[in-house]
C-alpha cells in the first residue's frame, strides 16, 4: 500500500491524545528505528520558524539536517525538510516501504500524526541532526517518545485547551514535562511558566537555560538587518534569536562565529508566517490569541480587511478582540471542513458583540490592504483560489 493510500485512511485531526499507544509502538519497534541526534521544539507559537532557522544554521555548518514540522499548507511532503529541500514523493514512498516492512499491519493502527512521525525517522535516517516540532502536546506528543538530545521551548500560551488543559498552568505543565536533560526556554514567558520550567528541570535533574541572546548588543543589529533584508515579520526576530542560541549551545559557537552564521543565513523558506504574497495581501497561518496580538503589533499603524474564519474549538472572541484595533472590516472566508466544524453562528455572534463590521469574502480589491488569518486550512484554501485566478 502506497503512502498516499495510508494517509487517505487516516483523519488529520484527533480529539484525544493517547501517548500510551505511541509509546507501545515505539517500544515494540525501536530497535529498527534509525538513531539520530534529536532536537525537539515545543511551545504554542513559533515552533516551525524556530526549528527552520535552526535547521538552516546547522545546514550552513555542513551538517546533514532533517526538519519535521506540522501541519502542512498544500502537500503532506512539506512536513519533511531534508538538507534544504522538501522531501520528494519518491523519497516518501521509499521511507514508507521501509516503515511498512517493519510495522506490517500495525501501520494501519497509527494516527495520521503518529504515522508521519515514524516516517520522518526513515526519511531522515542519514542525518546528523533531526529537528522535531512537537504537535499539539508536549508530554503526550508523538515526538516525545523518542530519545531527545536537546529540548527547546518557544513561548507557551493558550491554545488547544480541550486537549492540554483549561489554564496556563495546566498547559505549561503538559508541555514542559516533555523536557530532556538539556533545555533552552525562551524568556518571553509569563513568570509562572519560567518558575514551573525550573521546578520540572530540578525534578528531572536537567540542565536548563533561559534564553538571553536577544540582549546581546553585538549580535542584535545583525539579526535586525537579516529580518529587514528579507522583509520578514518582526516577531520572527525572537524565533531567530532562540534558534541562534540553541545553535550556539549545540555547536559551541562564540559571538564572532554567530555573527558570521547570520551573514550566511539564507531567507527563511517557510510559508504563511505573515508572508507578503502581493503588494496588498499578507497571509498568516496563526490561529490563536497570541498570534493575533503579534499581528496587531505589526499592523498597528494600518487598517486591514481581515479575511477570516476559524474552527468551532477556537476562541474567536479573544482572537478578534486582539485584532480589533487594526480591523477595517472582517471578510468571512467560507471553505469546506470535513474533520472539524467551523465556528459558524458563534463567529457571527462574537463579531456582533465586538461591534466589528463584517461581510462574506468575495474578491480582492487593489486599493485595500488584506490580512488572511485563521488557520493552515484557511490559508491553503485562500492561496489555492488566489493562485488559480
Coordinates of C-alpha atoms in Angstrom, one line a residue:
X1 CA 0.0 0.0 0.0
X2 CA 1.4 3.4 -1.0
X3 CA 1.8 6.3 1.5
X4 CA -1.0 8.3 -0.2
X5 CA -3.4 5.4 0.4
X6 CA -2.4 5.1 4.0
X7 CA -2.9 8.8 4.5
X8 CA -6.4 8.7 2.9
X9 CA -7.5 6.2 5.6
X10 CA -6.5 8.5 8.5
X11 CA -8.1 11.6 9.8
X12 CA -5.7 14.6 10.3
X13 CA -7.5 15.9 13.4
X14 CA -7.7 14.0 16.7
X15 CA -10.0 14.7 19.6
X16 CA -7.8 12.9 22.2
X17 CA -4.1 12.4 22.7
X18 CA -3.0 8.9 23.7
X19 CA 0.7 8.7 24.4
X20 CA 0.4 5.1 25.6
X21 CA -0.3 3.7 22.2
X22 CA 2.6 5.7 20.5
X23 CA 4.9 4.7 23.3
X24 CA 4.0 1.0 23.0
X25 CA 4.6 1.1 19.2
X26 CA 8.0 2.8 19.8
X27 CA 9.0 0.2 22.4
X28 CA 7.9 -2.6 20.1
X29 CA 9.9 -1.3 17.1
X30 CA 12.6 1.0 18.5
X31 CA 15.5 -1.4 17.6
X32 CA 14.6 -0.8 13.9
X33 CA 14.2 3.0 14.1
X34 CA 17.3 4.9 12.8
X35 CA 19.4 6.6 15.5
X36 CA 19.9 10.3 15.1
X37 CA 20.7 13.3 17.3
X38 CA 17.2 14.7 18.0
X39 CA 16.3 18.3 18.9
X40 CA 12.6 18.8 20.0
X41 CA 10.9 22.2 19.6
X42 CA 7.9 22.6 21.9
X43 CA 5.6 25.5 22.6
X44 CA 2.5 27.3 21.5
X45 CA 3.7 29.6 18.7
X46 CA 6.9 30.0 16.7
X47 CA 7.9 26.3 16.7
X48 CA 8.0 26.0 12.9
X49 CA 10.1 29.1 12.2
X50 CA 12.4 28.5 15.2
X51 CA 13.0 24.9 14.0
X52 CA 13.6 26.0 10.4
X53 CA 16.1 28.8 11.4
X54 CA 18.0 26.2 13.4
X55 CA 17.9 23.7 10.5
X56 CA 19.3 26.4 8.2
X57 CA 22.1 27.3 10.7
X58 CA 23.1 23.6 11.1
X59 CA 23.0 23.0 7.3
X60 CA 25.2 26.1 6.7
X61 CA 27.8 24.4 9.0
X62 CA 27.9 21.3 6.7
X63 CA 25.7 19.0 8.8
X64 CA 23.0 16.8 7.3
X65 CA 19.7 18.1 8.7
X66 CA 16.1 16.9 8.7
X67 CA 13.3 19.2 10.0
X68 CA 9.9 17.6 10.8
X69 CA 7.1 20.1 11.1
X70 CA 3.3 20.3 11.0
X71 CA 0.8 20.8 9.8
X72 CA 1.3 21.5 6.1
X73 CA -0.3 24.0 3.8
X74 CA -0.6 22.3 0.4
X75 CA 1.1 18.9 0.4
X76 CA 2.0 16.3 3.0
X77 CA 5.6 16.4 1.8
X78 CA 6.0 19.9 3.3
X79 CA 6.3 18.3 6.7
X80 CA 9.7 16.8 5.8
X81 CA 12.5 19.2 5.0
X82 CA 15.8 17.4 4.2
X83 CA 19.0 19.4 3.6
X84 CA 17.3 22.4 2.3
X85 CA 14.6 20.7 0.2
X86 CA 11.1 19.4 0.7
X87 CA 11.1 15.6 0.5
X88 CA 10.0 14.2 -2.8
X89 CA 7.2 11.7 -3.4
X90 CA 9.9 9.1 -4.3
X91 CA 11.7 9.6 -1.0
X92 CA 8.5 9.4 1.0
X93 CA 7.5 6.2 -0.8
X94 CA 10.8 4.6 -0.2
X95 CA 10.6 5.5 3.5
X96 CA 7.0 4.3 3.7
X97 CA 8.0 0.9 2.2
X98 CA 10.7 0.6 4.8
X99 CA 8.3 1.5 7.6
X100 CA 5.6 -0.8 6.3
X101 CA 8.0 -3.8 6.1
X102 CA 8.7 -3.3 9.9
X103 CA 5.3 -2.4 11.2
X104 CA 3.2 -4.6 8.9
X105 CA -0.4 -4.4 10.0
X106 CA 0.4 -2.1 12.9
X107 CA 0.9 0.7 10.4
X108 CA -2.8 0.9 9.9
X109 CA -3.3 1.5 13.7
X110 CA -1.2 4.6 13.8
X111 CA -2.9 8.0 13.7
X112 CA -2.1 10.5 10.9
X113 CA 0.5 12.3 13.1
X114 CA 1.9 9.1 14.6
X115 CA 2.4 7.7 11.1
X116 CA 4.1 10.9 9.9
X117 CA 6.4 11.0 12.9
X118 CA 7.7 7.5 12.5
X119 CA 8.0 8.1 8.7
X120 CA 10.2 11.1 9.5
X121 CA 12.9 8.9 11.1
X122 CA 13.2 6.8 7.9
X123 CA 13.3 9.9 5.7
X124 CA 16.0 11.4 7.9
X125 CA 17.9 8.2 8.7
X126 CA 21.2 9.6 7.3
X127 CA 21.0 12.9 9.1
X128 CA 23.4 14.2 11.7
X129 CA 20.6 16.2 13.4
X130 CA 16.8 15.8 13.3
X131 CA 14.7 18.7 14.5
X132 CA 11.2 17.5 15.7
X133 CA 8.4 20.0 16.0
X134 CA 6.0 18.8 18.7
X135 CA 2.4 18.7 17.5
X136 CA -0.4 19.8 19.8
X137 CA 1.0 18.3 23.0
X138 CA 4.3 18.1 24.9
X139 CA 4.5 15.3 27.4
X140 CA 1.9 13.2 25.5
X141 CA 3.1 14.2 22.0
X142 CA 4.1 11.6 19.4
X143 CA 7.5 13.2 19.1
X144 CA 8.2 12.9 22.8
X145 CA 8.5 9.1 22.9
X146 CA 11.9 9.3 21.1
X147 CA 15.2 9.9 22.7
X148 CA 15.7 13.7 22.7
X149 CA 19.2 15.2 23.0
X150 CA 18.1 18.8 23.4
X151 CA 14.7 20.5 24.1
X152 CA 13.8 24.0 23.0
X153 CA 10.7 25.8 24.3
X154 CA 9.1 28.7 22.5
X155 CA 6.6 30.9 24.2
X156 CA 3.8 28.9 25.8
X157 CA 0.3 30.3 25.8
X158 CA -3.4 29.4 25.4
X159 CA -4.3 27.0 22.6
X160 CA -6.0 23.6 22.3
X161 CA -7.4 23.9 25.8
X162 CA -9.7 20.9 25.1
X163 CA -6.6 18.7 24.9
X164 CA -3.9 20.4 27.0
X165 CA -5.7 22.0 30.0
X166 CA -8.0 24.9 30.8
X167 CA -5.5 27.3 32.3
X168 CA -1.9 28.3 31.6
X169 CA -0.5 26.2 34.5
X170 CA -2.0 23.0 33.1
X171 CA -1.0 23.8 29.5
X172 CA 2.6 24.8 30.5
X173 CA 2.9 21.7 32.7
X174 CA 1.8 19.4 29.9
X175 CA 4.4 20.9 27.5
X176 CA 7.3 21.4 29.9
X177 CA 7.2 17.8 31.2
X178 CA 8.5 16.7 27.8
X179 CA 11.8 18.4 28.5
X180 CA 15.0 16.3 28.1
X181 CA 18.2 16.7 30.1
X182 CA 19.4 19.7 28.1
X183 CA 16.9 22.5 27.8
X184 CA 16.6 26.0 26.5
X185 CA 13.5 28.0 27.3
X186 CA 12.5 31.3 25.7
X187 CA 12.5 34.0 28.3
X188 CA 9.4 35.5 26.5
X189 CA 7.2 33.7 29.0
X190 CA 5.0 34.6 31.9
X191 CA 6.9 34.4 35.2
X192 CA 4.8 31.4 36.4
X193 CA 5.9 29.4 33.3
X194 CA 9.6 30.1 33.9
X195 CA 9.2 29.1 37.5
X196 CA 7.4 25.9 36.6
X197 CA 10.1 25.1 34.0
X198 CA 12.8 25.4 36.7
X199 CA 10.9 23.2 39.1
X200 CA 10.4 20.5 36.4
X201 CA 14.1 20.8 35.4
X202 CA 15.1 20.3 39.1
X203 CA 12.9 17.2 39.3
X204 CA 14.4 15.7 36.1
X205 CA 17.9 16.9 37.0
X206 CA 18.0 18.6 33.7
X207 CA 20.4 21.4 32.7
X208 CA 18.1 24.4 32.0
X209 CA 19.0 27.7 30.4
X210 CA 16.7 30.7 29.9
X211 CA 17.3 32.5 26.6
X212 CA 19.3 35.7 26.8
X213 CA 20.9 36.2 23.4
X214 CA 18.4 38.9 22.3
X215 CA 20.1 41.1 25.0
X216 CA 23.5 40.8 23.2
X217 CA 24.2 44.3 21.8
X218 CA 26.8 43.0 19.3
X219 CA 24.5 40.4 17.7
X220 CA 21.2 42.3 17.8
X221 CA 22.0 44.6 14.8
X222 CA 22.8 41.6 12.6
X223 CA 19.6 39.9 13.4
X224 CA 17.7 43.1 12.8
X225 CA 19.5 43.5 9.4
X226 CA 18.6 39.9 8.4
X227 CA 14.9 40.5 9.2
X228 CA 14.8 43.7 7.2
X229 CA 16.8 42.3 4.3
X230 CA 14.2 39.6 3.6
X231 CA 11.2 41.7 4.7
X232 CA 10.2 39.2 7.4
X233 CA 7.7 39.8 10.1
X234 CA 9.2 41.4 13.2
X235 CA 8.0 38.6 15.5
X236 CA 10.3 36.2 13.7
X237 CA 13.2 38.1 15.3
X238 CA 12.5 36.4 18.6
X239 CA 12.4 33.0 16.9
X240 CA 15.7 33.6 15.2
X241 CA 17.4 34.6 18.4
X242 CA 16.1 31.4 20.1
X243 CA 17.4 29.3 17.2
X244 CA 20.8 31.1 17.3
X245 CA 21.1 30.4 21.0
X246 CA 20.3 26.7 20.5
X247 CA 22.8 26.5 17.7
X248 CA 25.5 28.1 19.9
X249 CA 24.9 25.6 22.6
X250 CA 24.8 22.6 20.4
X251 CA 27.8 23.6 18.3
X252 CA 29.7 25.7 20.9
X253 CA 29.8 28.9 18.9
X254 CA 31.2 32.2 20.1
X255 CA 29.8 35.7 19.4
X256 CA 32.0 36.2 16.3
X257 CA 31.0 32.8 14.8
X258 CA 27.3 33.5 15.4
X259 CA 27.6 36.8 13.6
X260 CA 29.2 35.1 10.6
X261 CA 26.5 32.4 10.6
X262 CA 23.8 35.2 10.5
X263 CA 25.6 36.7 7.5
X264 CA 25.5 33.3 5.7
X265 CA 21.9 32.5 6.6
X266 CA 19.5 32.2 3.6
X267 CA 16.0 33.5 3.6
X268 CA 13.5 31.6 5.8
X269 CA 11.8 29.1 3.5
X270 CA 8.6 28.7 5.5
X271 CA 5.3 29.8 4.1
X272 CA 2.5 31.6 5.8
X273 CA 4.3 33.5 8.6
X274 CA 2.9 36.9 8.0
X275 CA 4.0 36.3 4.4
X276 CA 3.5 39.1 1.9
X277 CA 2.3 37.4 -1.3
X278 CA 1.4 40.6 -3.2
X279 CA 1.6 44.3 -2.7
X280 CA -1.6 44.4 -0.6
X281 CA -2.0 40.8 0.7
X282 CA -0.4 39.2 3.7
X283 CA -1.2 35.6 4.8
X284 CA -0.6 34.1 8.3
X285 CA -1.3 30.6 9.5
X286 CA -1.7 31.7 13.1
X287 CA -4.9 30.6 14.9
X288 CA -4.8 31.8 18.5
X289 CA -4.9 35.0 20.6
X290 CA -1.1 35.1 20.9
X291 CA -0.7 35.1 17.1
X292 CA -3.4 37.8 16.8
X293 CA -1.6 40.1 19.3
X294 CA 1.6 39.7 17.4
X295 CA -0.1 40.7 14.1
X296 CA -1.9 43.6 15.8
X297 CA 1.5 45.0 16.7
X298 CA 2.8 44.6 13.2
X299 CA -0.1 46.3 11.5
X300 CA -0.8 48.8 14.4
X301 CA -0.4 51.8 12.1
X302 CA -2.8 50.4 9.5
X303 CA -6.4 49.2 8.9
X304 CA -6.9 45.8 7.2
X305 CA -9.6 43.8 5.6
X306 CA -9.3 40.7 7.8
X307 CA -10.0 37.6 5.7
X308 CA -11.0 35.2 8.5
X309 CA -12.7 32.1 9.6
X310 CA -11.9 29.6 12.4
X311 CA -12.8 26.3 13.8
X312 CA -15.5 25.9 16.5
X313 CA -13.0 25.0 19.2
X314 CA -11.1 28.3 18.8
X315 CA -11.8 31.3 21.0
X316 CA -12.8 33.7 18.2
X317 CA -13.9 36.3 20.6
X318 CA -10.5 36.8 22.1
X319 CA -8.8 36.5 18.8
X320 CA -11.0 39.2 17.2
X321 CA -10.7 41.4 20.3
X322 CA -6.9 41.3 19.9
X323 CA -7.2 42.2 16.2
X324 CA -10.0 44.8 16.5
X325 CA -7.6 47.9 16.6
X326 CA -6.4 47.1 13.1
X327 CA -9.6 45.8 11.5
X328 CA -11.5 47.9 9.0
X329 CA -13.9 45.0 8.2
X330 CA -13.9 41.2 8.6
X331 CA -14.4 39.3 5.4
X332 CA -15.6 35.8 6.3
X333 CA -13.9 33.2 4.1
X334 CA -16.1 30.1 3.6
X335 CA -14.5 26.7 3.0
X336 CA -15.3 23.1 3.5
X337 CA -14.0 21.4 6.7
X338 CA -14.6 17.6 6.9
X339 CA -12.9 16.8 10.2
X340 CA -13.6 19.9 12.3
X341 CA -16.7 22.1 12.4
X342 CA -16.3 25.8 11.7
X343 CA -17.4 28.4 14.2
X344 CA -20.4 29.4 12.1
X345 CA -23.0 31.3 14.0
X346 CA -20.8 31.7 17.1
X347 CA -18.3 33.7 14.9
X348 CA -21.1 36.0 13.8
X349 CA -22.3 36.4 17.4
X350 CA -18.8 37.4 18.5
X351 CA -18.4 39.9 15.7
X352 CA -21.7 41.5 16.8
X353 CA -20.6 41.6 20.4
X354 CA -17.3 43.3 19.4
X355 CA -19.1 45.7 17.1
X356 CA -16.9 44.7 14.2
X357 CA -18.3 45.2 10.6
X358 CA -18.3 42.0 8.5
X359 CA -19.3 40.6 5.2
X360 CA -18.8 37.5 3.1
X361 CA -15.5 37.4 1.2
X362 CA -15.9 37.9 -2.5
X363 CA -12.8 39.3 -4.1
X364 CA -9.6 41.2 -3.5
X365 CA -9.7 44.9 -4.3
X366 CA -6.4 46.6 -5.4
X367 CA -6.8 49.7 -3.2
X368 CA -7.3 47.8 0.1
X369 CA -4.9 46.0 2.5
X370 CA -5.7 42.4 3.3
X371 CA -4.6 40.1 6.1
X372 CA -5.6 36.4 5.6
X373 CA -5.6 34.7 9.0
X374 CA -7.2 31.9 11.0
X375 CA -5.6 28.5 10.3
X376 CA -3.4 26.5 8.0
X377 CA -6.6 25.2 6.2
X378 CA -7.9 28.7 5.6
X379 CA -4.6 29.9 4.2
X380 CA -4.4 26.8 2.0
X381 CA -7.9 27.4 0.6
X382 CA -7.3 31.1 0.0
X383 CA -3.9 30.5 -1.7
X384 CA -5.3 27.8 -4.0
X385 CA -8.1 30.2 -5.1
X386 CA -5.7 33.1 -5.4
X387 CA -3.2 31.1 -7.5
X388 CA -5.9 29.9 -9.8
X389 CA -7.1 33.3 -10.7

